Amino acid sequence: GENVEQHPSTLSVQEGDSAVIKCTYSDSASNYFPWYKQELGKRPQLIIDIRSNVGEKKDQRIAVTLNKTAKHFSLHITETQPEDSAVYFCAASKSPGGGKLIFGQGTELSVKP
Amino acid sequence: EAGVVQSPRYKIIEKKQPVAFWCNPISGHNTLYWYLQNLGQGPELLIRYENEEAVDDSQLPKDRFSAERLKGVDSTLKIQPAELGDSAVYLCASSLAVGGSEQFFGPGTRLTVL
């Protein structure tokens, strides 16, 4: 069935360093890949997304790359700040705008000042 | 603009009791989703509505779970009877349409079944 694997489950970095979170999806028909940030006790919020016709997308300190051949996509955060500390979820969907999102297991990012 | 509203935020019940969760999506959003989020896991879709029609309920345990969105606006998710394993956060999300639109999540209802 549809599955999204996310690694690592926890990630600790020093402030100012970069953080990379990787996801692999199983359904080759997936064509929409959002990333959500969820702070403790709060709702998931979309931080960036990418569609299958694009290999890379960047928004300030955040970038996402997609390799459709390998069915692999990654989140890159540069110049990390303590407020980046949260749980990050990747997801995949066969619908360009969302539809049924299959989420990864989450990565707990801790940025130490 | 108000976001997705859910109530209650927290609910504690005894097993075998019924429970209901309510969601009011962002105004104008015709697609509504209910997700289940277990501790330390990503959300899992339970049901998706397009207006008042449930278009994907394949993951909804229909023996004990039910949902409705009678007028195509707010929605209710019910569990009857609740089991210990139902303890989780129930998230509601909405979007303008399935194609080309971000899903906005509500704050969730944290259910504890004792």
PDB file of C-alpha atoms in Angstrom:
ATOM      1  CA  GLY A   1       0.000   0.000   0.000  1.00  0.00           C
ATOM      2  CA  GLU A   2       0.887   3.655   0.056  1.00  0.00           C
ATOM      3  CA  ASN A   3       3.700   4.446   2.450  1.00  0.00           C
ATOM      4  CA  VAL A   4       6.038   7.326   3.303  1.00  0.00           C
ATOM      5  CA  GLU A   5       9.217   6.666   5.263  1.00  0.00           C
ATOM      6  CA  GLN A   6      10.868   9.612   7.034  1.00  0.00           C
ATOM      7  CA  HIS A   7      14.340   9.859   8.549  1.00  0.00           C
ATOM      8  CA  PRO A   8      15.750  10.678  10.989  1.00  0.00           C
ATOM      9  CA  SER A   9      13.162  10.463  13.762  1.00  0.00           C
ATOM     10  CA  THR A  10      15.124  12.945  15.861  1.00  0.00           C
ATOM     11  CA  LEU A  11      17.672  15.552  14.835  1.00  0.00           C
ATOM     12  CA  SER A  12      19.674  17.876  17.038  1.00  0.00           C
ATOM     13  CA  VAL A  13      21.727  20.722  15.573  1.00  0.00           C
ATOM     14  CA  GLN A  14      23.497  23.820  16.817  1.00  0.00           C
ATOM     15  CA  GLU A  15      22.011  27.190  16.006  1.00  0.00           C
ATOM     16  CA  GLY A  16      23.250  28.349  12.624  1.00  0.00           C
ATOM     17  CA  ASP A  17      23.879  24.850  11.306  1.00  0.00           C
ATOM     18  CA  SER A  18      21.861  23.235   8.519  1.00  0.00           C
ATOM     19  CA  ALA A  19      19.294  20.473   9.004  1.00  0.00           C
ATOM     20  CA  VAL A  20      18.223  17.895   6.425  1.00  0.00           C
ATOM     21  CA  ILE A  21      15.218  15.581   6.677  1.00  0.00           C
ATOM     22  CA  LYS A  22      14.657  12.859   4.101  1.00  0.00           C
ATOM     23  CA  CYS A  23      11.520  11.045   2.931  1.00  0.00           C
ATOM     24  CA  THR A  24      10.893   8.153   0.580  1.00  0.00           C
ATOM     25  CA  TYR A  25       7.490   7.335  -0.885  1.00  0.00           C
ATOM     26  CA  SER A  26       6.193   4.103  -2.345  1.00  0.00           C
ATOM     27  CA  ASP A  27       3.460   5.147  -4.799  1.00  0.00           C
ATOM     28  CA  SER A  28       4.980   6.289  -8.083  1.00  0.00           C
ATOM     29  CA  ALA A  29       1.704   8.080  -8.907  1.00  0.00           C
ATOM     30  CA  SER A  30       2.343  10.595  -6.100  1.00  0.00           C
ATOM     31  CA  ASN A  31       2.780  14.084  -7.483  1.00  0.00           C
ATOM     32  CA  TYR A  32       2.391  16.495  -4.573  1.00  0.00           C
ATOM     33  CA  PHE A  33       4.746  16.665  -1.594  1.00  0.00           C
ATOM     34  CA  PRO A  34       4.042  19.111   1.268  1.00  0.00           C
ATOM     35  CA  TRP A  35       6.036  19.610   4.456  1.00  0.00           C
ATOM     36  CA  TYR A  36       4.304  20.502   7.706  1.00  0.00           C
ATOM     37  CA  LYS A  37       5.743  21.922  10.925  1.00  0.00           C
ATOM     38  CA  GLN A  38       4.023  21.048  14.191  1.00  0.00           C
ATOM     39  CA  GLU A  39       5.011  22.725  17.435  1.00  0.00           C
ATOM     40  CA  LEU A  40       4.189  20.974  20.684  1.00  0.00           C
ATOM     41  CA  GLY A  41       0.455  20.900  21.270  1.00  0.00           C
ATOM     42  CA  LYS A  42      -0.298  22.937  18.165  1.00  0.00           C
ATOM     43  CA  ARG A  43      -1.730  22.307  14.739  1.00  0.00           C
ATOM     44  CA  PRO A  44       0.384  21.210  11.753  1.00  0.00           C
ATOM     45  CA  GLN A  45       1.198  24.148   9.478  1.00  0.00           C
ATOM     46  CA  LEU A  46       2.367  23.979   5.884  1.00  0.00           C
ATOM     47  CA  ILE A  47       5.845  25.417   5.443  1.00  0.00           C
ATOM     48  CA  ILE A  48       6.640  24.467   1.853  1.00  0.00           C
ATOM     49  CA  ASP A  49       5.400  22.121  -0.842  1.00  0.00           C
ATOM     50  CA  ILE A  50       6.597  20.854  -4.207  1.00  0.00           C
ATOM     51  CA  ARG A  51       4.884  19.363  -7.217  1.00  0.00           C
ATOM     52  CA  SER A  52       6.256  16.609  -9.389  1.00  0.00           C
ATOM     53  CA  ASN A  53       7.074  18.863 -12.334  1.00  0.00           C
ATOM     54  CA  VAL A  54       9.657  20.712 -10.253  1.00  0.00           C
ATOM     55  CA  GLY A  55      12.945  19.361  -8.904  1.00  0.00           C
ATOM     56  CA  GLU A  56      13.651  22.014  -6.306  1.00  0.00           C
ATOM     57  CA  LYS A  57      11.869  24.845  -4.550  1.00  0.00           C
ATOM     58  CA  LYS A  58      13.253  27.413  -2.151  1.00  0.00           C
ATOM     59  CA  ASP A  59      11.656  29.857   0.295  1.00  0.00           C
ATOM     60  CA  GLN A  60      14.165  31.912   2.293  1.00  0.00           C
ATOM     61  CA  ARG A  61      15.950  29.454   4.627  1.00  0.00           C
ATOM     62  CA  ILE A  62      13.862  26.471   3.588  1.00  0.00           C
ATOM     63  CA  ALA A  63      14.269  24.365   0.463  1.00  0.00           C
ATOM     64  CA  VAL A  64      12.825  21.106  -0.775  1.00  0.00           C
ATOM     65  CA  THR A  65      14.304  18.806  -3.401  1.00  0.00           C
ATOM     66  CA  LEU A  66      12.519  16.024  -5.260  1.00  0.00           C
ATOM     67  CA  ASN A  67      13.953  13.027  -7.099  1.00  0.00           C
ATOM     68  CA  LYS A  68      11.025  11.273  -8.787  1.00  0.00           C
ATOM     69  CA  THR A  69      13.174   8.495 -10.194  1.00  0.00           C
ATOM     70  CA  ALA A  70      14.324   7.500  -6.739  1.00  0.00           C
ATOM     71  CA  LYS A  71      10.944   8.413  -5.167  1.00  0.00           C
ATOM     72  CA  HIS A  72      12.782  10.546  -2.662  1.00  0.00           C
ATOM     73  CA  PHE A  73      12.368  14.120  -1.397  1.00  0.00           C
ATOM     74  CA  SER A  74      14.158  16.158   1.240  1.00  0.00           C
ATOM     75  CA  LEU A  75      13.714  19.258   3.380  1.00  0.00           C
ATOM     76  CA  HIS A  76      16.706  21.521   3.897  1.00  0.00           C
ATOM     77  CA  ILE A  77      16.772  24.225   6.569  1.00  0.00           C
ATOM     78  CA  THR A  78      19.775  26.543   6.566  1.00  0.00           C
ATOM     79  CA  GLU A  79      20.947  28.891   9.318  1.00  0.00           C
ATOM     80  CA  THR A  80      18.748  27.147  11.858  1.00  0.00           C
ATOM     81  CA  GLN A  81      17.273  29.136  14.741  1.00  0.00           C
ATOM     82  CA  PRO A  82      15.833  27.964  18.089  1.00  0.00           C
ATOM     83  CA  GLU A  83      12.330  28.755  16.833  1.00  0.00           C
ATOM     84  CA  ASP A  84      12.801  26.110  14.126  1.00  0.00           C
ATOM     85  CA  SER A  85      12.565  23.492  16.906  1.00  0.00           C
ATOM     86  CA  ALA A  86       9.432  21.418  16.230  1.00  0.00           C
ATOM     87  CA  VAL A  87       8.273  18.161  14.669  1.00  0.00           C
ATOM     88  CA  TYR A  88       8.395  18.173  10.880  1.00  0.00           C
ATOM     89  CA  PHE A  89       6.215  15.884   8.759  1.00  0.00           C
ATOM     90  CA  CYS A  90       6.587  15.106   5.103  1.00  0.00           C
ATOM     91  CA  ALA A  91       3.610  13.883   3.107  1.00  0.00           C
ATOM     92  CA  ALA A  92       2.749  12.627  -0.361  1.00  0.00           C
ATOM     93  CA  SER A  93      -0.417  12.731  -2.405  1.00  0.00           C
ATOM     94  CA  LYS A  94      -1.631  11.683  -5.836  1.00  0.00           C
ATOM     95  CA  SER A  95      -3.644  14.884  -6.084  1.00  0.00           C
ATOM     96  CA  PRO A  96      -1.822  18.150  -6.890  1.00  0.00           C
ATOM     97  CA  GLY A  97      -3.511  20.092  -4.117  1.00  0.00           C
ATOM     98  CA  GLY A  98      -3.708  17.539  -1.377  1.00  0.00           C
ATOM     99  CA  GLY A  99      -6.535  15.042  -1.447  1.00  0.00           C
ATOM    100  CA  LYS A 100      -5.482  12.113   0.700  1.00  0.00           C
ATOM    101  CA  LEU A 101      -2.135  12.961   2.270  1.00  0.00           C
ATOM    102  CA  ILE A 102       0.078  10.056   3.354  1.00  0.00           C
ATOM    103  CA  PHE A 103       2.288  11.365   6.144  1.00  0.00           C
ATOM    104  CA  GLY A 104       5.719  10.265   7.278  1.00  0.00           C
ATOM    105  CA  GLN A 105       6.361   9.425  10.911  1.00  0.00           C
ATOM    106  CA  GLY A 106       7.809  12.831  11.742  1.00  0.00           C
ATOM    107  CA  THR A 107      11.213  14.245  12.679  1.00  0.00           C
ATOM    108  CA  GLU A 108      11.690  16.013  15.974  1.00  0.00           C
ATOM    109  CA  LEU A 109      14.154  18.821  15.301  1.00  0.00           C
ATOM    110  CA  SER A 110      15.940  20.452  18.210  1.00  0.00           C
ATOM    111  CA  VAL A 111      18.029  23.572  17.580  1.00  0.00           C
ATOM    112  CA  LYS A 112      20.350  24.314  20.458  1.00  0.00           C
ATOM    113  CA  PRO A 113      21.335  27.951  21.036  1.00  0.00           C
TER     114      PRO A 113
ATOM    115  CA  GLU B   1      -9.750  35.263   8.712  1.00  0.00           C
ATOM    116  CA  ALA B   2     -10.659  32.635  11.301  1.00  0.00           C
ATOM    117  CA  GLY B   3      -8.920  29.308  10.963  1.00  0.00           C
ATOM    118  CA  VAL B   4     -10.370  25.826  11.311  1.00  0.00           C
ATOM    119  CA  VAL B   5     -12.210  25.579  14.614  1.00  0.00           C
ATOM    120  CA  GLN B   6     -12.538  22.378  16.608  1.00  0.00           C
ATOM    121  CA  SER B   7     -14.242  21.568  19.877  1.00  0.00           C
ATOM    122  CA  PRO B   8     -13.746  20.364  22.440  1.00  0.00           C
ATOM    123  CA  ARG B   9      -9.979  20.744  22.685  1.00  0.00           C
ATOM    124  CA  TYR B  10      -9.717  17.984  25.273  1.00  0.00           C
ATOM    125  CA  LYS B  11     -12.016  15.115  26.193  1.00  0.00           C
ATOM    126  CA  ILE B  12     -11.627  12.402  28.817  1.00  0.00           C
ATOM    127  CA  ILE B  13     -14.126   9.539  28.848  1.00  0.00           C
ATOM    128  CA  GLU B  14     -14.517   6.031  30.189  1.00  0.00           C
ATOM    129  CA  LYS B  15     -14.257   3.175  27.705  1.00  0.00           C
ATOM    130  CA  LYS B  16     -17.535   2.090  26.088  1.00  0.00           C
ATOM    131  CA  GLN B  17     -18.865   5.666  26.339  1.00  0.00           C
ATOM    132  CA  PRO B  18     -19.791   7.657  23.230  1.00  0.00           C
ATOM    133  CA  VAL B  19     -17.943  10.817  22.206  1.00  0.00           C
ATOM    134  CA  ALA B  20     -18.374  13.415  19.499  1.00  0.00           C
ATOM    135  CA  PHE B  21     -16.033  15.975  17.973  1.00  0.00           C
ATOM    136  CA  TRP B  22     -17.053  19.066  16.068  1.00  0.00           C
ATOM    137  CA  CYS B  23     -15.262  20.935  13.302  1.00  0.00           C
ATOM    138  CA  ASN B  24     -16.019  24.203  11.534  1.00  0.00           C
ATOM    139  CA  PRO B  25     -13.836  24.678   8.460  1.00  0.00           C
ATOM    140  CA  ILE B  26     -12.552  27.935   7.008  1.00  0.00           C
ATOM    141  CA  SER B  27     -15.376  29.821   5.330  1.00  0.00           C
ATOM    142  CA  GLY B  28     -15.719  28.851   1.696  1.00  0.00           C
ATOM    143  CA  HIS B  29     -13.669  25.661   1.968  1.00  0.00           C
ATOM    144  CA  ASN B  30     -15.691  22.889   0.396  1.00  0.00           C
ATOM    145  CA  THR B  31     -13.313  20.028   1.205  1.00  0.00           C
ATOM    146  CA  LEU B  32     -13.093  18.795   4.796  1.00  0.00           C
ATOM    147  CA  TYR B  33     -10.846  16.086   6.232  1.00  0.00           C
ATOM    148  CA  TRP B  34     -10.746  14.202   9.528  1.00  0.00           C
ATOM    149  CA  TYR B  35      -7.351  12.815  10.525  1.00  0.00           C
ATOM    150  CA  LEU B  36      -6.258  10.669  13.465  1.00  0.00           C
ATOM    151  CA  GLN B  37      -2.859  11.408  15.005  1.00  0.00           C
ATOM    152  CA  ASN B  38      -1.391   8.946  17.457  1.00  0.00           C
ATOM    153  CA  LEU B  39       1.395  10.082  19.767  1.00  0.00           C
ATOM    154  CA  GLY B  40       4.681  10.357  17.886  1.00  0.00           C
ATOM    155  CA  GLN B  41       3.100   9.591  14.532  1.00  0.00           C
ATOM    156  CA  GLY B  42       1.969  11.482  11.483  1.00  0.00           C
ATOM    157  CA  PRO B  43      -1.738  12.144  10.866  1.00  0.00           C
ATOM    158  CA  GLU B  44      -3.752   9.395   9.134  1.00  0.00           C
ATOM    159  CA  LEU B  45      -6.827  10.220   7.058  1.00  0.00           C
ATOM    160  CA  LEU B  46     -10.122   8.883   8.389  1.00  0.00           C
ATOM    161  CA  ILE B  47     -12.573  10.521   5.993  1.00  0.00           C
ATOM    162  CA  ARG B  48     -12.715  13.248   3.342  1.00  0.00           C
ATOM    163  CA  TYR B  49     -15.772  15.256   2.336  1.00  0.00           C
ATOM    164  CA  GLU B  50     -16.423  17.180  -0.844  1.00  0.00           C
ATOM    165  CA  ASN B  51     -19.243  19.471   0.289  1.00  0.00           C
ATOM    166  CA  GLU B  52     -21.680  17.107   2.025  1.00  0.00           C
ATOM    167  CA  GLU B  53     -20.499  13.952   0.238  1.00  0.00           C
ATOM    168  CA  ALA B  54     -18.037  11.554   1.846  1.00  0.00           C
ATOM    169  CA  VAL B  55     -15.723  10.750  -1.085  1.00  0.00           C
ATOM    170  CA  ASP B  56     -13.076   8.753   0.804  1.00  0.00           C
ATOM    171  CA  ASP B  57     -13.969   6.902   3.995  1.00  0.00           C
ATOM    172  CA  SER B  58     -11.955   3.762   3.367  1.00  0.00           C
ATOM    173  CA  GLN B  59      -9.898   4.260   6.554  1.00  0.00           C
ATOM    174  CA  LEU B  60     -12.867   4.957   8.841  1.00  0.00           C
ATOM    175  CA  PRO B  61     -13.615   2.027  11.227  1.00  0.00           C
ATOM    176  CA  LYS B  62     -17.292   1.948  10.454  1.00  0.00           C
ATOM    177  CA  ASP B  63     -18.243  -0.433  13.238  1.00  0.00           C
ATOM    178  CA  ARG B  64     -17.717   2.304  15.823  1.00  0.00           C
ATOM    179  CA  PHE B  65     -16.934   5.538  13.966  1.00  0.00           C
ATOM    180  CA  SER B  66     -19.367   7.717  12.071  1.00  0.00           C
ATOM    181  CA  ALA B  67     -19.203  11.181  10.579  1.00  0.00           C
ATOM    182  CA  GLU B  68     -21.554  13.649   9.008  1.00  0.00           C
ATOM    183  CA  ARG B  69     -21.450  16.974   7.204  1.00  0.00           C
ATOM    184  CA  LEU B  70     -25.120  17.556   6.600  1.00  0.00           C
ATOM    185  CA  LYS B  71     -25.081  21.056   5.082  1.00  0.00           C
ATOM    186  CA  GLY B  72     -21.619  20.893   3.602  1.00  0.00           C
ATOM    187  CA  VAL B  73     -20.146  23.253   6.200  1.00  0.00           C
ATOM    188  CA  ASP B  74     -19.395  22.007   9.714  1.00  0.00           C
ATOM    189  CA  SER B  75     -18.863  18.363  10.518  1.00  0.00           C
ATOM    190  CA  THR B  76     -19.170  15.957  13.432  1.00  0.00           C
ATOM    191  CA  LEU B  77     -17.122  12.822  14.044  1.00  0.00           C
ATOM    192  CA  LYS B  78     -18.528  10.305  16.504  1.00  0.00           C
ATOM    193  CA  ILE B  79     -17.166   7.232  18.249  1.00  0.00           C
ATOM    194  CA  GLN B  80     -19.553   4.779  19.870  1.00  0.00           C
ATOM    195  CA  PRO B  81     -18.460   2.918  21.904  1.00  0.00           C
ATOM    196  CA  ALA B  82     -14.974   4.267  22.572  1.00  0.00           C
ATOM    197  CA  GLU B  83     -12.105   1.862  23.210  1.00  0.00           C
ATOM    198  CA  LEU B  84      -8.785   2.400  25.008  1.00  0.00           C
ATOM    199  CA  GLY B  85      -6.959   2.372  21.674  1.00  0.00           C
ATOM    200  CA  ASP B  86      -8.969   5.358  20.446  1.00  0.00           C
ATOM    201  CA  SER B  87      -6.930   7.685  22.658  1.00  0.00           C
ATOM    202  CA  ALA B  88      -5.306  10.091  20.195  1.00  0.00           C
ATOM    203  CA  VAL B  89      -5.596  13.567  18.711  1.00  0.00           C
ATOM    204  CA  TYR B  90      -8.364  14.000  16.150  1.00  0.00           C
ATOM    205  CA  LEU B  91      -7.498  16.672  13.605  1.00  0.00           C
ATOM    206  CA  CYS B  92      -9.834  18.392  11.212  1.00  0.00           C
ATOM    207  CA  ALA B  93      -8.542  20.111   8.083  1.00  0.00           C
ATOM    208  CA  SER B  94     -10.121  21.981   5.208  1.00  0.00           C
ATOM    209  CA  SER B  95      -9.159  23.169   1.753  1.00  0.00           C
ATOM    210  CA  LEU B  96     -10.759  25.141  -1.084  1.00  0.00           C
ATOM    211  CA  ALA B  97     -10.677  22.132  -3.382  1.00  0.00           C
ATOM    212  CA  VAL B  98      -8.817  18.884  -3.816  1.00  0.00           C
ATOM    213  CA  GLY B  99      -6.755  20.164  -6.699  1.00  0.00           C
ATOM    214  CA  GLY B 100      -4.234  22.918  -6.128  1.00  0.00           C
ATOM    215  CA  SER B 101      -5.123  23.918  -2.597  1.00  0.00           C
ATOM    216  CA  GLU B 102      -3.356  23.813   0.767  1.00  0.00           C
ATOM    217  CA  GLN B 103      -4.926  21.865   3.616  1.00  0.00           C
ATOM    218  CA  PHE B 104      -5.349  23.995   6.737  1.00  0.00           C
ATOM    219  CA  PHE B 105      -5.486  22.121  10.030  1.00  0.00           C
ATOM    220  CA  GLY B 106      -7.449  22.830  13.167  1.00  0.00           C
ATOM    221  CA  PRO B 107      -5.926  22.610  16.667  1.00  0.00           C
ATOM    222  CA  GLY B 108      -7.268  19.101  17.198  1.00  0.00           C
ATOM    223  CA  THR B 109      -9.211  17.354  19.940  1.00  0.00           C
ATOM    224  CA  ARG B 110      -7.118  15.297  22.331  1.00  0.00           C
ATOM    225  CA  LEU B 111      -9.147  12.258  23.397  1.00  0.00           C
ATOM    226  CA  THR B 112      -8.212  10.170  26.407  1.00  0.00           C
ATOM    227  CA  VAL B 113     -10.142   6.940  26.976  1.00  0.00           C
ATOM    228  CA  LEU B 114      -9.776   5.484  30.474  1.00  0.00           C
TER     229      LEU B 114
END
